[in-house]
Short mmCIF file of C-alpha atoms in Angstrom, two decimals:
data_model
loop_
_atom_site.label_atom_id
_atom_site.label_comp_id
_atom_site.label_asym_id
_atom_site.label_seq_id
_atom_site.Cartn_x
_atom_site.Cartn_y
_atom_site.Cartn_z
CA UNK A 929 85.17 79.48 -69.70
CA UNK A 930 83.03 79.33 -66.51
CA UNK A 931 79.88 81.45 -66.38
CA UNK A 932 80.46 84.35 -63.97
CA UNK A 933 78.81 83.98 -60.64
CA UNK A 934 75.83 86.31 -60.33
CA UNK A 935 74.86 87.94 -57.02
CA UNK A 936 71.27 88.14 -55.81
CA UNK A 937 69.51 89.43 -52.69
CA UNK A 938 66.36 87.70 -51.41
CA UNK A 939 64.10 89.04 -48.72
CA UNK A 940 61.56 87.01 -46.78
CA UNK A 941 58.48 88.17 -44.95
CA UNK A 942 55.92 86.16 -43.05
CA UNK A 943 57.66 82.76 -43.12
CA UNK A 944 57.63 80.41 -40.17
CA UNK A 945 60.83 78.66 -38.94
CA UNK A 946 60.24 75.61 -41.16
CA UNK A 947 59.89 77.65 -44.39
CA UNK A 948 62.70 80.02 -43.40
CA UNK A 949 65.08 77.05 -42.92
CA UNK A 950 64.04 75.49 -46.20
CA UNK A 951 64.52 78.83 -47.94
CA UNK A 952 68.09 79.04 -46.59
CA UNK A 953 68.82 75.53 -47.88
CA UNK A 954 67.29 76.17 -51.22
CA UNK A 955 69.24 79.41 -51.62
CA UNK A 956 72.58 77.74 -50.74
CA UNK A 957 71.95 75.07 -53.40
CA UNK A 958 71.92 77.83 -56.06
CA UNK A 959 75.73 78.06 -55.89
CA UNK A 960 75.78 74.98 -58.06
CA UNK A 961 74.19 77.20 -60.71
CA UNK A 962 76.81 79.95 -60.04
CA UNK A 963 74.12 82.02 -58.33
CA UNK A 964 75.28 83.56 -55.01
CA UNK A 965 72.33 84.53 -52.80
CA UNK A 966 72.25 86.73 -49.68
CA UNK A 967 69.13 86.49 -47.53
CA UNK A 968 68.27 89.80 -45.87
CA UNK A 969 65.32 91.53 -44.13
CA UNK A 970 62.75 93.13 -46.45
CA UNK A 971 63.57 96.65 -47.52
CA UNK A 972 62.47 98.78 -50.36
CA UNK A 973 65.86 98.93 -52.04
CA UNK A 974 68.46 96.43 -53.33
CA UNK A 975 66.18 93.41 -53.45
CA UNK A 976 65.90 90.98 -56.38
CA UNK A 977 63.08 88.76 -55.03
CA UNK A 978 60.66 88.74 -52.14
CA UNK A 979 59.56 85.38 -50.74
CA UNK A 980 56.40 86.00 -48.77
CA UNK A 981 54.06 83.92 -46.58
CA UNK A 982 50.62 85.20 -47.54
CA UNK A 983 49.07 83.58 -44.41
CA UNK A 984 50.94 86.00 -42.13
CA UNK A 985 49.36 89.23 -40.94
CA UNK A 986 52.37 91.37 -42.09
CA UNK A 987 52.31 90.14 -45.63
CA UNK A 988 49.84 92.62 -47.09
CA UNK A 989 52.01 95.74 -46.64
CA UNK A 990 55.18 94.07 -47.93
CA UNK A 991 53.30 92.64 -50.92
CA UNK A 992 51.94 96.07 -51.80
CA UNK A 993 55.45 97.68 -51.52
CA UNK A 994 57.00 94.94 -53.69
CA UNK A 995 54.38 95.40 -56.37
CA UNK A 996 54.90 99.18 -56.36
CA UNK A 997 58.66 98.70 -56.88
CA UNK A 998 58.26 95.87 -59.45
CA UNK A 999 60.13 93.50 -57.30
CA UNK A 1000 59.33 89.82 -58.23
CA UNK A 1001 57.44 87.93 -55.60
CA UNK A 1002 57.28 84.24 -54.68
CA UNK A 1003 54.12 83.73 -52.53
CA UNK A 1004 53.65 80.73 -50.23
CA UNK A 1005 50.14 80.11 -48.97
CA UNK A 1006 47.77 77.36 -47.76
CA UNK A 1007 45.20 78.27 -50.42
CA UNK A 1008 47.54 77.07 -53.12
CA UNK A 1009 46.89 73.29 -53.57
CA UNK A 1010 49.84 72.52 -55.79
CA UNK A 1011 53.06 74.23 -56.94
CA UNK A 1012 52.71 76.43 -60.01
CA UNK A 1013 55.08 78.87 -61.72
CA UNK A 1014 55.50 81.81 -59.40
CA UNK A 1015 53.75 80.36 -56.33
CA UNK A 1016 54.09 77.46 -53.77
CA UNK A 1017 51.72 75.78 -51.35
CA UNK A 1018 52.35 75.77 -47.58
CA UNK A 1019 54.84 72.95 -46.78
CA UNK A 1020 56.78 73.36 -50.08
CA UNK A 1021 59.90 71.19 -50.18
CA UNK A 1022 63.44 72.54 -50.43
CA UNK A 1023 63.65 71.24 -53.97
CA UNK A 1024 60.40 73.03 -54.99
CA UNK A 1025 61.62 76.28 -53.45
CA UNK A 1026 65.01 75.91 -55.12
CA UNK A 1027 63.43 75.45 -58.54
CA UNK A 1028 61.26 78.48 -58.11
CA UNK A 1029 64.10 80.65 -56.92
CA UNK A 1030 66.28 79.61 -59.87
CA UNK A 1031 63.53 80.31 -62.37
CA UNK A 1032 62.44 83.69 -60.96
CA UNK A 1033 65.96 85.00 -60.41
CA UNK A 1034 67.22 84.05 -63.87
CA UNK A 1035 64.18 85.77 -65.39
CA UNK A 1036 64.63 88.93 -63.34
CA UNK A 1037 66.55 91.75 -64.95
CA UNK A 1038 70.05 92.43 -63.61
CA UNK A 1039 70.04 95.13 -60.98
CA UNK A 1040 72.82 97.73 -61.37
CA UNK A 1041 73.93 98.67 -57.90
CA UNK A 1042 75.90 101.87 -57.38
CA UNK A 1043 79.44 101.56 -56.09
CA UNK A 1044 79.45 102.60 -52.40
CA UNK A 1045 82.90 103.94 -51.55
CA UNK A 1046 86.12 101.93 -52.01
CA UNK A 1047 85.56 98.12 -51.91
CA UNK A 1048 87.00 96.43 -48.86
CA UNK A 1049 89.42 94.27 -50.83
CA UNK A 1050 90.87 97.41 -52.57
CA UNK A 1051 91.14 99.20 -49.21
CA UNK A 1052 93.31 96.34 -47.95
CA UNK A 1053 95.31 96.07 -51.14
CA UNK A 1054 96.24 99.78 -51.02
CA UNK A 1055 96.88 99.88 -47.30
CA UNK A 1056 100.41 100.65 -46.08
CA UNK A 1057 101.96 99.67 -42.79
CA UNK A 1058 102.50 96.38 -41.04
CA UNK A 1059 102.07 93.36 -43.29
CA UNK A 1060 99.00 91.30 -42.38
CA UNK A 1061 96.76 88.43 -43.46
CA UNK A 1062 93.06 89.13 -43.84
CA UNK A 1063 90.34 86.60 -44.67
CA UNK A 1064 87.39 88.05 -46.62
CA UNK A 1065 84.15 86.19 -47.22
CA UNK A 1066 81.08 86.89 -49.22
CA UNK A 1067 78.54 84.15 -49.87
CA UNK A 1068 80.49 81.26 -51.44
CA UNK A 1069 83.61 83.24 -52.12
CA UNK A 1070 86.58 83.32 -49.75
CA UNK A 1071 89.63 85.46 -50.39
CA UNK A 1072 92.90 85.70 -48.46
CA UNK A 1073 94.59 89.11 -48.68
CA UNK A 1074 98.35 88.92 -48.01
CA UNK A 1075 99.86 92.40 -47.95
CA UNK A 1076 103.32 91.03 -47.24
CA UNK A 1077 103.50 89.32 -50.59
CA UNK A 1078 101.02 91.66 -52.29
CA UNK A 1079 98.83 88.80 -53.40
CA UNK A 1080 95.46 87.17 -52.82
CA UNK A 1081 94.60 83.54 -52.31
CA UNK A 1082 91.57 81.89 -53.89
CA UNK A 1083 89.88 78.54 -53.90
CA UNK A 1084 90.50 76.33 -57.01
CA UNK A 1085 86.99 76.92 -58.28
CA UNK A 1086 87.13 80.69 -57.93
CA UNK A 1087 88.52 83.00 -60.66
CA UNK A 1088 89.64 86.61 -60.42
CA UNK A 1089 86.71 87.69 -62.48
CA UNK A 1090 84.40 86.02 -59.94
CA UNK A 1091 85.91 88.16 -57.19
CA UNK A 1092 85.89 91.34 -59.25
CA UNK A 1093 82.23 90.92 -60.08
CA UNK A 1094 81.41 91.04 -56.35
CA UNK A 1095 83.93 93.64 -55.24
CA UNK A 1096 81.64 96.50 -54.47
CA UNK A 1097 79.05 94.38 -52.60
CA UNK A 1098 78.64 95.56 -49.00
CA UNK A 1099 78.04 91.98 -47.80
CA UNK A 1100 81.80 91.18 -47.49
CA UNK A 1101 82.99 90.31 -43.99
CA UNK A 1102 86.67 90.28 -42.93
CA UNK A 1103 88.85 89.07 -40.08
CA UNK A 1104 92.54 89.12 -39.38
CA UNK A 1105 94.30 85.76 -39.09
CA UNK A 1106 97.89 84.71 -38.28
CA UNK A 1107 100.18 82.67 -40.47
CA UNK A 1108 99.91 79.45 -38.42
CA UNK A 1109 96.08 79.65 -38.60
CA UNK A 1110 96.22 80.14 -42.35
CA UNK A 1111 98.61 77.20 -42.88
CA UNK A 1112 96.54 74.86 -40.63
CA UNK A 1113 93.01 75.80 -41.77
CA UNK A 1114 93.14 77.63 -45.15
CA UNK A 1115 96.25 76.90 -47.11
CA UNK A 1116 94.77 73.76 -48.67
CA UNK A 1117 91.46 75.47 -49.36
CA UNK A 1118 92.98 78.59 -50.99
CA UNK A 1119 95.88 77.29 -53.06
CA UNK A 1120 95.61 79.80 -55.97
CA UNK A 1121 97.82 82.94 -55.69
CA UNK A 1122 97.32 86.00 -57.77
CA UNK A 1123 99.34 89.22 -57.43
CA UNK A 1124 97.74 92.56 -56.77
CA UNK A 1125 98.92 93.51 -60.29
CA UNK A 1126 96.79 90.73 -61.78
CA UNK A 1127 93.86 91.83 -59.65
CA UNK A 1128 94.06 95.50 -60.80
CA UNK A 1129 94.34 94.60 -64.42
CA UNK A 1130 91.38 92.24 -64.09
CA UNK A 1131 89.47 95.11 -62.62
CA UNK A 1132 90.51 97.33 -65.55
CA UNK A 1133 89.11 94.66 -67.87
CA UNK A 1134 85.82 93.97 -66.19
CA UNK A 1135 85.00 96.81 -63.70
CA UNK A 1136 87.16 99.83 -64.64
CA UNK A 1137 84.81 102.18 -62.76
CA UNK A 1138 86.15 100.80 -59.46
CA UNK A 1139 89.68 102.15 -60.15
CA UNK A 1140 90.76 105.65 -59.12
CA UNK A 1141 90.83 107.94 -62.23
CA UNK A 1142 94.08 109.10 -63.75
CA UNK A 1143 94.49 112.75 -64.61
CA UNK A 1144 94.05 113.86 -68.24
CA UNK A 1145 97.28 114.12 -70.25
CA UNK A 1146 99.23 111.95 -67.83
CA UNK A 1147 102.23 110.30 -69.45
CA UNK A 1148 103.46 107.03 -67.99
CA UNK A 1149 105.66 104.05 -68.60
CA UNK A 1150 105.46 100.63 -67.04
CA UNK A 1151 108.26 99.63 -64.58
CA UNK A 1152 108.03 96.06 -65.88
CA UNK A 1153 105.72 93.73 -67.75
CA UNK A 1154 102.59 93.20 -65.68
CA UNK A 1155 102.14 89.89 -63.87
CA UNK A 1156 99.51 88.51 -66.25
CA UNK A 1157 98.78 85.28 -67.99
CA UNK A 1158 97.39 84.78 -71.54
CA UNK A 1159 93.89 84.25 -70.09
CA UNK A 1160 94.11 87.64 -68.31
CA UNK A 1161 94.98 89.77 -71.40
CA UNK A 1162 92.68 90.49 -74.31
CA UNK A 1163 94.56 90.41 -77.60
CA UNK A 1164 93.82 94.05 -78.25
CA UNK A 1165 95.74 95.00 -75.09
CA UNK A 1166 99.09 93.38 -75.98
CA UNK A 1167 100.45 96.01 -78.26
CA UNK A 1168 99.45 98.83 -75.94
CA UNK A 1169 101.11 97.10 -72.91
CA UNK A 1170 104.23 96.41 -74.99
CA UNK A 1171 104.42 100.15 -75.97
CA UNK A 1172 104.04 101.21 -72.35
CA UNK A 1173 106.76 98.74 -71.38
CA UNK A 1174 109.09 100.27 -73.95
CA UNK A 1175 108.67 104.03 -73.40
CA UNK A 1176 106.24 106.65 -71.89
CA UNK A 1177 102.98 107.52 -73.60
CA UNK A 1178 99.96 109.71 -73.16
CA UNK A 1179 96.62 107.93 -73.41
CA UNK A 1180 95.40 109.74 -76.59
CA UNK A 1181 98.70 109.11 -78.39
CA UNK A 1182 98.80 105.45 -77.39
CA UNK A 1183 95.14 104.89 -78.46
CA UNK A 1184 95.91 106.40 -81.87
CA UNK A 1185 99.11 104.34 -82.29
CA UNK A 1186 97.47 101.08 -81.33
CA UNK A 1187 94.09 101.82 -82.91
CA UNK A 1188 92.11 100.98 -79.82
CA UNK A 1189 89.50 103.04 -77.89
CA UNK A 1190 90.86 105.71 -75.65
CA UNK A 1191 88.67 104.36 -72.80
CA UNK A 1192 90.58 101.01 -73.03
CA UNK A 1193 93.90 102.81 -72.78
CA UNK A 1194 92.62 104.85 -69.86
CA UNK A 1195 91.62 101.68 -68.03
CA UNK A 1196 95.20 100.36 -68.59
CA UNK A 1197 96.55 103.59 -67.12
CA UNK A 1198 94.36 103.29 -64.10
CA UNK A 1199 95.45 99.69 -63.46
CA UNK A 1200 99.09 100.64 -63.85
CA UNK A 1201 98.80 103.58 -61.39
CA UNK A 1202 96.78 101.58 -58.81
CA UNK A 1203 99.11 98.60 -58.89
CA UNK A 1204 102.23 100.77 -58.53
CA UNK A 1205 103.57 99.86 -62.00
CA UNK A 1206 103.40 103.36 -63.45
CA UNK A 1207 106.39 105.57 -63.94
CA UNK A 1208 105.12 109.09 -64.66
CA UNK A 1209 107.34 110.76 -67.21
CA UNK A 1210 107.33 113.85 -69.37
CA UNK A 1211 107.33 114.71 -72.18
CA UNK A 1212 105.16 111.95 -73.68
CA UNK A 1213 106.19 110.28 -76.79
CA UNK A 1214 103.74 110.96 -79.65
CA UNK A 1215 103.00 108.28 -82.29
CA UNK A 1216 106.08 107.95 -84.52
CA UNK A 1217 105.57 108.67 -88.22
CA UNK A 1218 108.48 106.49 -89.24
CA UNK A 1219 108.03 102.86 -90.19
CA UNK A 1220 108.52 100.38 -87.35
CA UNK A 1221 112.18 99.44 -87.33
CA UNK A 1222 113.46 95.81 -87.04
CA UNK A 1223 114.19 96.21 -83.36
CA UNK A 1224 110.62 97.22 -82.56
CA UNK A 1225 109.18 94.44 -84.75
CA UNK A 1226 111.34 91.79 -83.01
CA UNK A 1227 110.27 93.09 -79.58
CA UNK A 1228 106.54 93.16 -80.38
CA UNK A 1229 106.73 89.79 -82.12
CA UNK A 1230 108.34 88.28 -78.99
CA UNK A 1231 105.41 89.70 -76.92
CA UNK A 1232 102.91 88.24 -79.35
CA UNK A 1233 104.56 84.79 -79.36
CA UNK A 1234 104.51 84.78 -75.57
CA UNK A 1235 100.70 85.08 -75.74
CA UNK A 1236 100.18 82.91 -78.72
CA UNK A 1237 99.40 85.72 -81.17
CA UNK A 1238 100.86 87.23 -84.32
CA UNK A 1239 100.47 90.97 -84.21
CA UNK A 1240 101.91 91.56 -87.69
CA UNK A 1241 100.33 88.76 -89.68
CA UNK A 1242 98.38 91.29 -91.83
CA UNK A 1243 101.34 93.53 -92.56
CA UNK A 1244 103.25 91.32 -94.98
CA UNK A 1245 103.04 92.62 -98.56
#
């Protein structure tokens, strides 16, 4: 499995044109290490690293602010004769800057950034009206949103989890494109297609806080089996999805029947509602006290075989 792409924000203060250009090149090279970097002006929030030219007159204030906020700093100065961990001399090469960025960013603690409103991709996925193609970009990730087919297009090296990890970042940019432009310029670059269903269930797995909540005691049933592959579905989800496919359930009853956390079931409910798969029904079916009949066993075994599992391997006596 590929290591998820991590997102970082680097600010620069007091760098001349040469060092600013080399910093951009060094940052772009970090994509090879699955590190997606955005360069931005220095501010006192949402910054993972400050690269600062100590020879510049404006550096003192920024350096003091960074130290006060415990933001890691990479200083560049003429007084440094040779590169050393955490500092670089004036005229540092792209390679030297790249190595320092990689070391300092990997050592820095992950910054939990609050979700700011509804992510742009989810706004487009839930929009109604005239079908459209939108191209979204953020760092090294490009996503096509196709509301006509309710799907997204991705590059061969990009996974759904890569996209989901970056969903709530405000650095996404978007533009509308027409079908001929997509076929001519982007179809070969974005050959993967994933349905909105797969996207929402991936969010439920990795970033459930991004999904709209479902009311307590809601009972629902799935319209059909979600558009998921074996790689998309944890083994613990299979029985719960199969139960929701068969009949309506409340979250608490389903969690008890499948012996999984209620939060997990609630995430499945949120994905089902957001993707349009949910059929709200009352009353809910409570966990049956009777032994699973042969019809149920055959159905659940078929589901397990589809995903390469054996749900009832421990039940034989």
